[in-house]
Amino acid sequence: MTESKTMAKALNDGLRKAMEADPKVVIMGEDVGKLGGVFRITDGLQKDFGEDRVIDTPLAESGIIGTAVGLAIRGYRPVCEIQFDGFVFPGFDQIVSQVAKFHNRSAGLVKMPITIRIPSGGGIGAVEHHSESVETYFAHTAGLKVVACSNASDAYWMIQEAIADDDPVIFIEPKRLYHAAKSEIADAPTPMYQARVVRPGTHVTVAGYGPTMTTLAESAKAAADDGIELELIDLRTVSPLDIPTVVESVRRTGRLIVVHEAPHSFGVGAEIAARVTEQAFYSLEAPVLRVTGYDTPYPPSRLEHEWLPNLDRVLDAVDKIMEY
Amino acid sequence: MTESKTMAKALNDGLRKAMEADPKVVIMGEDVGKLGGVFRITDGLQKDFGEDRVIDTPLAESGIIGTAVGLAIRGYRPVCEIQFDGFVFPGFDQIVSQVAKFHNRSAGLVKMPITIRIPSGGGIGAVEHHSESVETYFAHTAGLKVVACSNASDAYWMIQEAIADDDPVIFIEPKRLYHAAKSEIADAPTPMYQARVVRPGTHVTVAGYGPTMTTLAESAKAAADDGIELELIDLRTVSPLDIPTVVESVRRTGRLIVVHEAPHSFGVGAEIAARVTEQAFYSLEAPVLRVTGYDTPYPPSRLEHEWLPNLDRVLDAVDKIMEY
Amino acid sequence: MSEHVHAIHPEPDMVQLLTPEGQRVEHADYPLEISDDDIAALYRDLVLVRRIDTEAIALQRQGELGLWASLLGQEAAQIGAGRALRTQDMAFPTYREHGVAWCRDVDPLTLLGLYRGTNLGGWDPGANNFNLYTIVIGAQTLHATGYAMGVVRDGAVGTGDVDRDTAVLAFFGDGASSQGDVNESFVWAAAGNLPVVFFCQNNQWAISEPVERQSRVPLYQRSSGFGFPGVRVDGNDVLACLAVTRKALDDARSAQGPTFIEAYTYRMNPHTTNDDPRRYRLGSEAETWKLKDPIERVRAYLTREARIEPSFFADVDAEAKKLAEHVRAGCRELADPTAESLFDSVYVTMPDELREQRDEFAAFVSEVGA
Amino acid sequence: MSEHVHAIHPEPDMVQLLTPEGQRVEHADYPLEISDDDIAALYRDLVLVRRIDTEAIALQRQGELGLWASLLGQEAAQIGAGRALRTQDMAFPTYREHGVAWCRDVDPLTLLGLYRGTNLGGWDPGANNFNLYTIVIGAQTLHATGYAMGVVRDGAVGTGDVDRDTAVLAFFGDGASSQGDVNESFVWAAAGNLPVVFFCQNNQWAISEPVERQSRVPLYQRSSGFGFPGVRVDGNDVLACLAVTRKALDDARSAQGPTFIEAYTYRMNPHTTNDDPRRYRLGSEAETWKLKDPIERVRAYLTREARIEPSFFADVDAEAKKLAEHVRAGCRELADPTAESLFDSVYVTMPDELREQRDEFAAFVSEVGA
Ligand SMILES: Cc1ncc(C[n+]2csc(CCOP(=O)(O)OP(=O)(O)O)c2C)c(N)n1
Ligand SMILES: Cc1ncc(C[n+]2csc(CCOP(=O)(O)OP(=O)(O)O)c2C)c(N)n1
Ligand SMILES: [Mg+2]
Ligand SMILES: [Mg+2]
């Protein structure tokens, strides 16, 4: 362990490292230059790497992704910033039909080493379209990888691994944790595409990723006070999923709760429930339960903390699953 | 039961009925006018209802959906045709951020009675982007309803119900069944948003929708030859799901297989597996199995029939689930 | 650029009818007959909407609003455009058109809910023919265009009946001009000769990006590429904005098709209350634009040239003060959303599974709240 | 239209250097020095690509291809544009640019896989600087634009080194001009002054929709709205297409930015082999265009005006026959995809779960196949 940083700073440092490591890395997006992005994640990078490598683009997401595809064909390694989760959709076609499919269309002859950073999730008191969780759309799309960081150290390492990855990566950044408590940066990364058990426990396995991990840590403490030991798994990668790590845990605990902010139905929790149930059918004492966003558009901010998976909702699910 | 029709004709008749019933119904899309659509589903409608009600639009899907939203605000009831499944993505933003959210944004004051028809799925020997199954993206989006017809009678009735619905409906049409065997049109509709048991059985419940239902019918016959009675459920509606019908069946059979062409991971099968397992935990003799498209882009047509859920793959799953 | 420039035009004059110094000037294409009383009424509008804006910013600072997008500097563009509308016309705003809302008789409190986080808009676009605010950049231009298709199908253009013929006014920013949706709306409007007017407030900035990032030619030229007229108007001149928009709306109503208006103006405040413009622009820029203030020039004109009541300015200020109180008090009274409200309008017909979620959530909220 | 048409231009002439009757004509902006041998070489190109097309259609009828998108009538546009490219330039085709592929030395068999259903393209865009076919209308124009951004960053424009300076040529259709992506690519190209040339083959139809559904003004005018030049060229005149594209590519390479070229031509065949144009257009239209055939005029010119080998035409026909045999025989030999190939290129690094699916599928296919 070395210094202590916010996630925002860790991402900024990670981006800087990636740009230093490979001159083909370019950052592109709305307001990523002088402003350093609305969240300041690219702060100072244009000043240090120039306008050719940190590009303030015109205001159009399809254009951002589509030109990134062209840059990738030319041998570049673009890092696209989508300003807020809800604004990825104008770029959806280029992501799903081009970024995800190009390598396969070319029979492996053209790589698409594109990283698409999406400040994601709710809890920041914002207006419509600024608090969404869009990971499921991409996880359901073959050809994309989807990862989510939940702490500064992962943020620092994972952004570098995502950029170095020759496959396209949707990089989910839990925006409400950008400036939350600082944490230390590990000396070396946990390999990407692996989940991590962040707290061992015996009674119930609880798996989450990205923004929900802080809620889960609190929940585990509260549950422990009631004598229930939660085993917490930070999935870190949504696609591919690291199911072996979850199954291993569930074989011990017999119970699994999956937590995410994205809407309940057809969400990540469903896939994990289906797969874990298939692989650990005889180990499960209870059905997999899900604590998620509801099947509504993201709510007006005055009720967002109630709507989001929160301590109370997680503990409710723990009670429920223990009753089986 | 009355006349016998192809699904294409049934849809055409259903659209005609809807246009006759409500002068606010307008059809819009690429080539829907003189050509009658590339699948001829709107054949003759422009001739009979005029260019103001059957609109050949410029070539841009976001424009098609976005102008439909404006027409809906003005009190119209647009029926948009997306030429092929893979071309819905340029319109994705307008669907997900506007069509799906507008009624909620307006606190219920503005309705979005928009039907988006998507000729879907594979098996027609087509090139890239012409054989995809996109329903999951929309099912995961709050504010949309998603239905799929699997036979001429449902096609005839469901398209009318979708258009009459004050909520936006994604209407999945299994394009490879458009001109498959004719079938009879029921005198009255099965209410939309209800699944239907299309073949009773005792050993395994198999649930599908849209294009897979013909495969399932064959599979049930083949399984019966081996003494295994499949109970087939045509889900008909993907969002909302009619889980009670599935659970009722599973309580009897103890086994469930879900079948769809869309990619496996984070697909409709996952949600059904998760929900049914939660609601019928103690009835299940085996985990819910899924027979689906693989987690790849849709393949070149020379291998599509192997790739798609087919008789062999379904029977394999039946064997597997019976072994639990 | 290369020499085969078949399609680049000389820059025409920006339409201006009132100079920054408050001088009335004439423009051959845009004659405007307007009484001093009507100019005074416009002055009142300008002052009042600025006051609403000022008050909203204050409310944001006090934590009563989560966010606010200020119109400061753009009052003339919005009032000029807004006052050109007839009752039956329909306006499609972005998130910044508080001045247009005012012209449509929308109570300013109506606009606050989404910025306070008590709702997502929640007003009836049909009540005042003012659409909900749209946050996804450019999306509303297609809605406006589709609405105009409906207008045509309703037979409400080109009849000559002034109370029937209807135009649609779509607002967007300089940044939005780059979005696919906006350009597609131009395609539709031109191909269908639709009664829609595209009103682009070029306030020089899209958050931190200057307009040069979006276009190397003046934006009003964009529409020429699609085959309909474009005009640049002094966006700080309420008279010019009124005249130009009125003409364009008249054309639209009389079935003469779309017009693109670029209102050349300046975003005097940060992009929103979240933004810090010191990171990307010089304060001196705003100083220069201050000399072109949209209100000062009307005040100068009225003071010098018009015969108005001596108490007029004081009366307007008093009214502004009252309005500010209304905004302040009303904002604090805006009710939080109920648990049920998050679910009740997702669909017209609520699916059973969503009803279950609603009931669970409502129970949870009342429990936690208790 | 209303009178304040600040931005509508008079229609300039369509650039033509060879009349339908085979007369050379001059154009002040596009002088073309070209030897008769070179014209003969173009003739050969035109004939050969037409022959590839004819053969592919036949193969589709015989069930050897699932589909084919014919270039009939558009040979001159594609050969003119394709022959204007230098080795280092990059072309971004739609699904119809078989003639451009030919100019890039792409074996026609390479193009057949996706139409036969044995692959999804599967060639290396870098091998001949010819991108994969793109089926989603308009998407490739953004790829071309992004590629041009890379060219600029590589310092490969405006150096004066003819082997280094690089241009990008993006193909699309009249229908595609309505797509948001295409217009966004104009925004990017103009704002960045990028070395990209937009080559629009206006073949009058987007499946069943005539170009009037997309635009009420000539398409070459579109770029003026974005601030870069547009030019209309006779798309059935290979010399004009060559000259105009060459000029535009030169401009691009020498850092003078983008150009829009509208090649005015006609889709003589159905949209694809699936289409039935009798439902939407008159056969007489094609008859008229037949008089403007892109090959006949070159043949007429060569016959009348040029000194070529007496055996020339027969030699080209013989070569075409051989090429047809190559296409015919090669097509039938195209291998079906292996089970593994469906999975192996989804990712560079295959996730474990996908490997499991692959192995399951491969086992299944070999079982069923056995
Ligand atoms: C599709 C989309 N992308 C990004 C954003 C984030 N965003 C909000 S306002 C804005 C700038 C808009 O600039 P402009 O169109 O000039 O309007 P202005 O705010 O200056 O009035 C951006 C990028 C958004 N709301 N929607
Ligand atoms: C985004 C998208 N929408 C629809 C289609 C279906 N489609 C294929 S070709 C075509 C018409 C294209 O017309 P144009 O751009 O003029 O090119 P042309 O085929 O005439 O060469 C359409 C609508 C598509 N491929 N992509
Ligand atoms: Mg702006
Ligand atoms: Mg065409």
PDB file of C-alpha atoms in Angstrom, chain A residues 153-319:
ATOM      1  CA  SER A 153      -7.124   1.426  -5.867  1.00  0.00           C
ATOM      2  CA  ASP A 154      -9.198  -0.568  -8.325  1.00  0.00           C
ATOM      3  CA  ALA A 155      -9.995   2.619 -10.195  1.00  0.00           C
ATOM      4  CA  TYR A 156      -6.310   3.369 -10.606  1.00  0.00           C
ATOM      5  CA  TRP A 157      -5.377  -0.091 -11.777  1.00  0.00           C
ATOM      6  CA  MET A 158      -8.475  -1.084 -13.662  1.00  0.00           C
ATOM      7  CA  ILE A 159      -8.541   1.988 -15.877  1.00  0.00           C
ATOM      8  CA  GLN A 160      -5.017   1.157 -16.973  1.00  0.00           C
ATOM      9  CA  GLU A 161      -5.890  -2.479 -17.558  1.00  0.00           C
ATOM     10  CA  ALA A 162      -9.005  -1.506 -19.495  1.00  0.00           C
ATOM     11  CA  ILE A 163      -7.027   0.798 -21.762  1.00  0.00           C
ATOM     12  CA  ALA A 164      -4.326  -1.830 -22.264  1.00  0.00           C
ATOM     13  CA  ASP A 165      -6.956  -4.459 -23.076  1.00  0.00           C
ATOM     14  CA  ASP A 166      -7.215  -5.149 -26.791  1.00  0.00           C
ATOM     15  CA  ASP A 167     -10.961  -5.673 -26.439  1.00  0.00           C
ATOM     16  CA  PRO A 168     -13.472  -2.878 -26.000  1.00  0.00           C
ATOM     17  CA  VAL A 169     -14.270  -2.210 -22.365  1.00  0.00           C
ATOM     18  CA  ILE A 170     -17.228  -0.368 -20.905  1.00  0.00           C
ATOM     19  CA  PHE A 171     -15.776   1.189 -17.795  1.00  0.00           C
ATOM     20  CA  ILE A 172     -18.385   1.956 -15.157  1.00  0.00           C
ATOM     21  CA  GLU A 173     -17.321   4.644 -12.684  1.00  0.00           C
ATOM     22  CA  PRO A 174     -19.545   5.087  -9.626  1.00  0.00           C
ATOM     23  CA  LYS A 175     -19.747   8.847  -9.771  1.00  0.00           C
ATOM     24  CA  ARG A 176     -21.002   9.363  -6.264  1.00  0.00           C
ATOM     25  CA  LEU A 177     -17.800   7.774  -4.966  1.00  0.00           C
ATOM     26  CA  TYR A 178     -15.477  10.014  -6.992  1.00  0.00           C
ATOM     27  CA  HIS A 179     -14.825  12.261  -4.061  1.00  0.00           C
ATOM     28  CA  ALA A 180     -15.844   9.992  -1.240  1.00  0.00           C
ATOM     29  CA  ALA A 181     -13.264   8.995   1.373  1.00  0.00           C
ATOM     30  CA  LYS A 182      -9.717   8.526   0.139  1.00  0.00           C
ATOM     31  CA  SER A 183      -8.239   5.098   0.109  1.00  0.00           C
ATOM     32  CA  GLU A 184      -4.862   3.594  -0.495  1.00  0.00           C
ATOM     33  CA  ILE A 185      -3.595   2.422  -3.822  1.00  0.00           C
ATOM     34  CA  ALA A 186      -2.345  -1.144  -3.864  1.00  0.00           C
ATOM     35  CA  ASP A 187       1.151  -1.750  -5.184  1.00  0.00           C
ATOM     36  CA  ALA A 188      -0.134  -4.133  -7.791  1.00  0.00           C
ATOM     37  CA  PRO A 189      -3.505  -4.762  -9.389  1.00  0.00           C
ATOM     38  CA  THR A 190      -5.877  -7.609  -8.739  1.00  0.00           C
ATOM     39  CA  PRO A 191      -6.199  -8.997 -12.254  1.00  0.00           C
ATOM     40  CA  MET A 192      -9.202  -7.561 -13.989  1.00  0.00           C
ATOM     41  CA  TYR A 193     -12.074  -9.945 -14.765  1.00  0.00           C
ATOM     42  CA  GLN A 194     -11.817 -11.456 -11.319  1.00  0.00           C
ATOM     43  CA  ALA A 195     -14.185 -10.856  -8.459  1.00  0.00           C
ATOM     44  CA  ARG A 196     -12.793 -10.259  -5.007  1.00  0.00           C
ATOM     45  CA  VAL A 197     -14.078 -11.371  -1.623  1.00  0.00           C
ATOM     46  CA  VAL A 198     -13.809  -8.133   0.313  1.00  0.00           C
ATOM     47  CA  ARG A 199     -15.164  -9.439   3.589  1.00  0.00           C
ATOM     48  CA  PRO A 200     -15.364 -13.055   4.592  1.00  0.00           C
ATOM     49  CA  GLY A 201     -18.542 -14.307   6.204  1.00  0.00           C
ATOM     50  CA  THR A 202     -20.457 -17.465   6.865  1.00  0.00           C
ATOM     51  CA  HIS A 203     -24.173 -16.843   6.682  1.00  0.00           C
ATOM     52  CA  VAL A 204     -25.005 -15.047   3.477  1.00  0.00           C
ATOM     53  CA  THR A 205     -23.019 -14.173   0.384  1.00  0.00           C
ATOM     54  CA  VAL A 206     -23.761 -10.678  -0.888  1.00  0.00           C
ATOM     55  CA  ALA A 207     -22.431  -9.718  -4.296  1.00  0.00           C
ATOM     56  CA  GLY A 208     -22.355  -6.218  -5.708  1.00  0.00           C
ATOM     57  CA  TYR A 209     -20.152  -3.947  -7.771  1.00  0.00           C
ATOM     58  CA  GLY A 210     -19.340  -0.310  -8.275  1.00  0.00           C
ATOM     59  CA  PRO A 211     -21.436   2.153  -6.297  1.00  0.00           C
ATOM     60  CA  THR A 212     -23.183  -0.381  -4.072  1.00  0.00           C
ATOM     61  CA  MET A 213     -20.015  -1.684  -2.423  1.00  0.00           C
ATOM     62  CA  THR A 214     -19.906   1.055   0.201  1.00  0.00           C
ATOM     63  CA  THR A 215     -23.518   0.325   1.087  1.00  0.00           C
ATOM     64  CA  LEU A 216     -22.670  -3.343   1.377  1.00  0.00           C
ATOM     65  CA  ALA A 217     -19.761  -2.656   3.691  1.00  0.00           C
ATOM     66  CA  GLU A 218     -22.077  -0.747   6.013  1.00  0.00           C
ATOM     67  CA  SER A 219     -24.679  -3.466   5.738  1.00  0.00           C
ATOM     68  CA  ALA A 220     -22.174  -6.127   6.708  1.00  0.00           C
ATOM     69  CA  LYS A 221     -21.203  -4.168   9.791  1.00  0.00           C
ATOM     70  CA  ALA A 222     -24.812  -3.714  10.789  1.00  0.00           C
ATOM     71  CA  ALA A 223     -25.620  -7.372  10.169  1.00  0.00           C
ATOM     72  CA  ALA A 224     -22.601  -8.438  12.188  1.00  0.00           C
ATOM     73  CA  ASP A 225     -24.014  -6.500  15.126  1.00  0.00           C
ATOM     74  CA  ASP A 226     -27.026  -8.770  14.843  1.00  0.00           C
ATOM     75  CA  GLY A 227     -24.778 -11.813  14.669  1.00  0.00           C
ATOM     76  CA  ILE A 228     -25.138 -12.402  10.944  1.00  0.00           C
ATOM     77  CA  GLU A 229     -21.886 -12.597   9.023  1.00  0.00           C
ATOM     78  CA  LEU A 230     -22.155 -11.480   5.420  1.00  0.00           C
ATOM     79  CA  GLU A 231     -19.536 -12.552   2.939  1.00  0.00           C
ATOM     80  CA  LEU A 232     -19.122  -9.616   0.589  1.00  0.00           C
ATOM     81  CA  ILE A 233     -18.018 -10.048  -2.988  1.00  0.00           C
ATOM     82  CA  ASP A 234     -17.028  -7.137  -5.161  1.00  0.00           C
ATOM     83  CA  LEU A 235     -17.728  -8.542  -8.608  1.00  0.00           C
ATOM     84  CA  ARG A 236     -15.530  -5.943 -10.327  1.00  0.00           C
ATOM     85  CA  THR A 237     -16.389  -7.414 -13.693  1.00  0.00           C
ATOM     86  CA  VAL A 238     -19.937  -7.665 -14.978  1.00  0.00           C
ATOM     87  CA  SER A 239     -19.071  -9.179 -18.331  1.00  0.00           C
ATOM     88  CA  PRO A 240     -17.521 -11.647 -18.249  1.00  0.00           C
ATOM     89  CA  LEU A 241     -18.863 -12.541 -14.817  1.00  0.00           C
ATOM     90  CA  ASP A 242     -16.570 -14.303 -12.383  1.00  0.00           C
ATOM     91  CA  ILE A 243     -19.130 -16.897 -11.373  1.00  0.00           C
ATOM     92  CA  PRO A 244     -16.617 -19.387  -9.896  1.00  0.00           C
ATOM     93  CA  THR A 245     -15.785 -16.972  -7.084  1.00  0.00           C
ATOM     94  CA  VAL A 246     -19.474 -16.508  -6.299  1.00  0.00           C
ATOM     95  CA  VAL A 247     -20.260 -20.215  -6.474  1.00  0.00           C
ATOM     96  CA  GLU A 248     -17.350 -21.069  -4.232  1.00  0.00           C
ATOM     97  CA  SER A 249     -18.730 -18.690  -1.642  1.00  0.00           C
ATOM     98  CA  VAL A 250     -22.308 -19.854  -2.017  1.00  0.00           C
ATOM     99  CA  ARG A 251     -21.264 -23.457  -1.507  1.00  0.00           C
ATOM    100  CA  ARG A 252     -20.188 -22.349   1.946  1.00  0.00           C
ATOM    101  CA  THR A 253     -22.977 -19.929   2.831  1.00  0.00           C
ATOM    102  CA  GLY A 254     -25.900 -21.501   0.977  1.00  0.00           C
ATOM    103  CA  ARG A 255     -27.403 -18.066   0.457  1.00  0.00           C
ATOM    104  CA  LEU A 256     -26.876 -15.312  -2.085  1.00  0.00           C
ATOM    105  CA  ILE A 257     -28.109 -11.772  -2.423  1.00  0.00           C
ATOM    106  CA  VAL A 258     -27.160  -9.715  -5.468  1.00  0.00           C
ATOM    107  CA  VAL A 259     -27.257  -5.951  -5.273  1.00  0.00           C
ATOM    108  CA  HIS A 260     -27.255  -3.333  -8.028  1.00  0.00           C
ATOM    109  CA  GLU A 261     -28.723   0.064  -8.776  1.00  0.00           C
ATOM    110  CA  ALA A 262     -29.888  -0.824 -12.268  1.00  0.00           C
ATOM    111  CA  PRO A 263     -33.547  -1.757 -12.626  1.00  0.00           C
ATOM    112  CA  HIS A 264     -34.570  -5.093 -11.195  1.00  0.00           C
ATOM    113  CA  SER A 265     -35.981  -6.890 -14.184  1.00  0.00           C
ATOM    114  CA  PHE A 266     -33.611  -8.331 -16.750  1.00  0.00           C
ATOM    115  CA  GLY A 267     -30.750  -6.932 -14.717  1.00  0.00           C
ATOM    116  CA  VAL A 268     -27.373  -8.288 -13.738  1.00  0.00           C
ATOM    117  CA  GLY A 269     -28.879  -9.915 -10.661  1.00  0.00           C
ATOM    118  CA  ALA A 270     -31.038 -12.142 -12.818  1.00  0.00           C
ATOM    119  CA  GLU A 271     -28.065 -13.543 -14.705  1.00  0.00           C
ATOM    120  CA  ILE A 272     -26.121 -14.194 -11.546  1.00  0.00           C
ATOM    121  CA  ALA A 273     -29.142 -15.824  -9.935  1.00  0.00           C
ATOM    122  CA  ALA A 274     -29.692 -18.040 -12.947  1.00  0.00           C
ATOM    123  CA  ARG A 275     -26.098 -19.111 -13.266  1.00  0.00           C
ATOM    124  CA  VAL A 276     -25.376 -19.647  -9.613  1.00  0.00           C
ATOM    125  CA  THR A 277     -28.585 -21.605  -9.196  1.00  0.00           C
ATOM    126  CA  GLU A 278     -27.602 -23.795 -12.107  1.00  0.00           C
ATOM    127  CA  GLN A 279     -24.106 -24.417 -10.769  1.00  0.00           C
ATOM    128  CA  ALA A 280     -24.843 -24.653  -7.066  1.00  0.00           C
ATOM    129  CA  PHE A 281     -28.392 -25.977  -7.116  1.00  0.00           C
ATOM    130  CA  TYR A 282     -27.980 -28.371  -4.263  1.00  0.00           C
ATOM    131  CA  SER A 283     -26.017 -25.942  -2.124  1.00  0.00           C
ATOM    132  CA  LEU A 284     -28.675 -23.246  -2.036  1.00  0.00           C
ATOM    133  CA  GLU A 285     -30.782 -23.043   1.095  1.00  0.00           C
ATOM    134  CA  ALA A 286     -32.845 -20.264  -0.373  1.00  0.00           C
ATOM    135  CA  PRO A 287     -33.480 -18.707  -3.745  1.00  0.00           C
ATOM    136  CA  VAL A 288     -31.107 -15.963  -4.800  1.00  0.00           C
ATOM    137  CA  LEU A 289     -32.572 -12.632  -3.749  1.00  0.00           C
ATOM    138  CA  ARG A 290     -31.991  -9.310  -5.432  1.00  0.00           C
ATOM    139  CA  VAL A 291     -31.833  -5.816  -4.001  1.00  0.00           C
ATOM    140  CA  THR A 292     -31.914  -3.447  -6.928  1.00  0.00           C
ATOM    141  CA  GLY A 293     -33.325  -0.333  -8.431  1.00  0.00           C
ATOM    142  CA  TYR A 294     -37.034  -0.638  -9.069  1.00  0.00           C
ATOM    143  CA  ASP A 295     -38.551  -1.063 -12.504  1.00  0.00           C
ATOM    144  CA  THR A 296     -39.127   2.649 -12.894  1.00  0.00           C
ATOM    145  CA  PRO A 297     -37.167   5.455 -14.469  1.00  0.00           C
ATOM    146  CA  TYR A 298     -34.657   6.849 -12.023  1.00  0.00           C
ATOM    147  CA  PRO A 299     -36.676   8.919  -9.550  1.00  0.00           C
ATOM    148  CA  PRO A 300     -36.589  12.625  -8.745  1.00  0.00           C
ATOM    149  CA  SER A 301     -33.643  13.153  -6.443  1.00  0.00           C
ATOM    150  CA  ARG A 302     -35.712  13.862  -3.356  1.00  0.00           C
ATOM    151  CA  LEU A 303     -36.534  10.175  -3.123  1.00  0.00           C
ATOM    152  CA  GLU A 304     -33.437   8.671  -4.662  1.00  0.00           C
ATOM    153  CA  HIS A 305     -31.878   7.448  -1.442  1.00  0.00           C
ATOM    154  CA  GLU A 306     -34.987   5.500  -0.571  1.00  0.00           C
ATOM    155  CA  TRP A 307     -35.243   4.108  -4.117  1.00  0.00           C
ATOM    156  CA  LEU A 308     -31.625   3.025  -4.303  1.00  0.00           C
ATOM    157  CA  PRO A 309     -30.440  -0.192  -2.693  1.00  0.00           C
ATOM    158  CA  ASN A 310     -29.579   1.079   0.762  1.00  0.00           C
ATOM    159  CA  LEU A 311     -28.693  -0.288   4.149  1.00  0.00           C
ATOM    160  CA  ASP A 312     -32.289  -0.898   5.171  1.00  0.00           C
ATOM    161  CA  ARG A 313     -33.211  -2.627   1.946  1.00  0.00           C
ATOM    162  CA  VAL A 314     -30.149  -4.862   2.090  1.00  0.00           C
ATOM    163  CA  LEU A 315     -30.812  -5.795   5.715  1.00  0.00           C
ATOM    164  CA  ASP A 316     -34.427  -6.533   4.875  1.00  0.00           C
ATOM    165  CA  ALA A 317     -33.238  -8.970   2.226  1.00  0.00           C
ATOM    166  CA  VAL A 318     -30.802 -10.533   4.683  1.00  0.00           C
ATOM    167  CA  ASP A 319     -33.632 -11.104   7.131  1.00  0.00           C
TER     168      ASP A 319
END
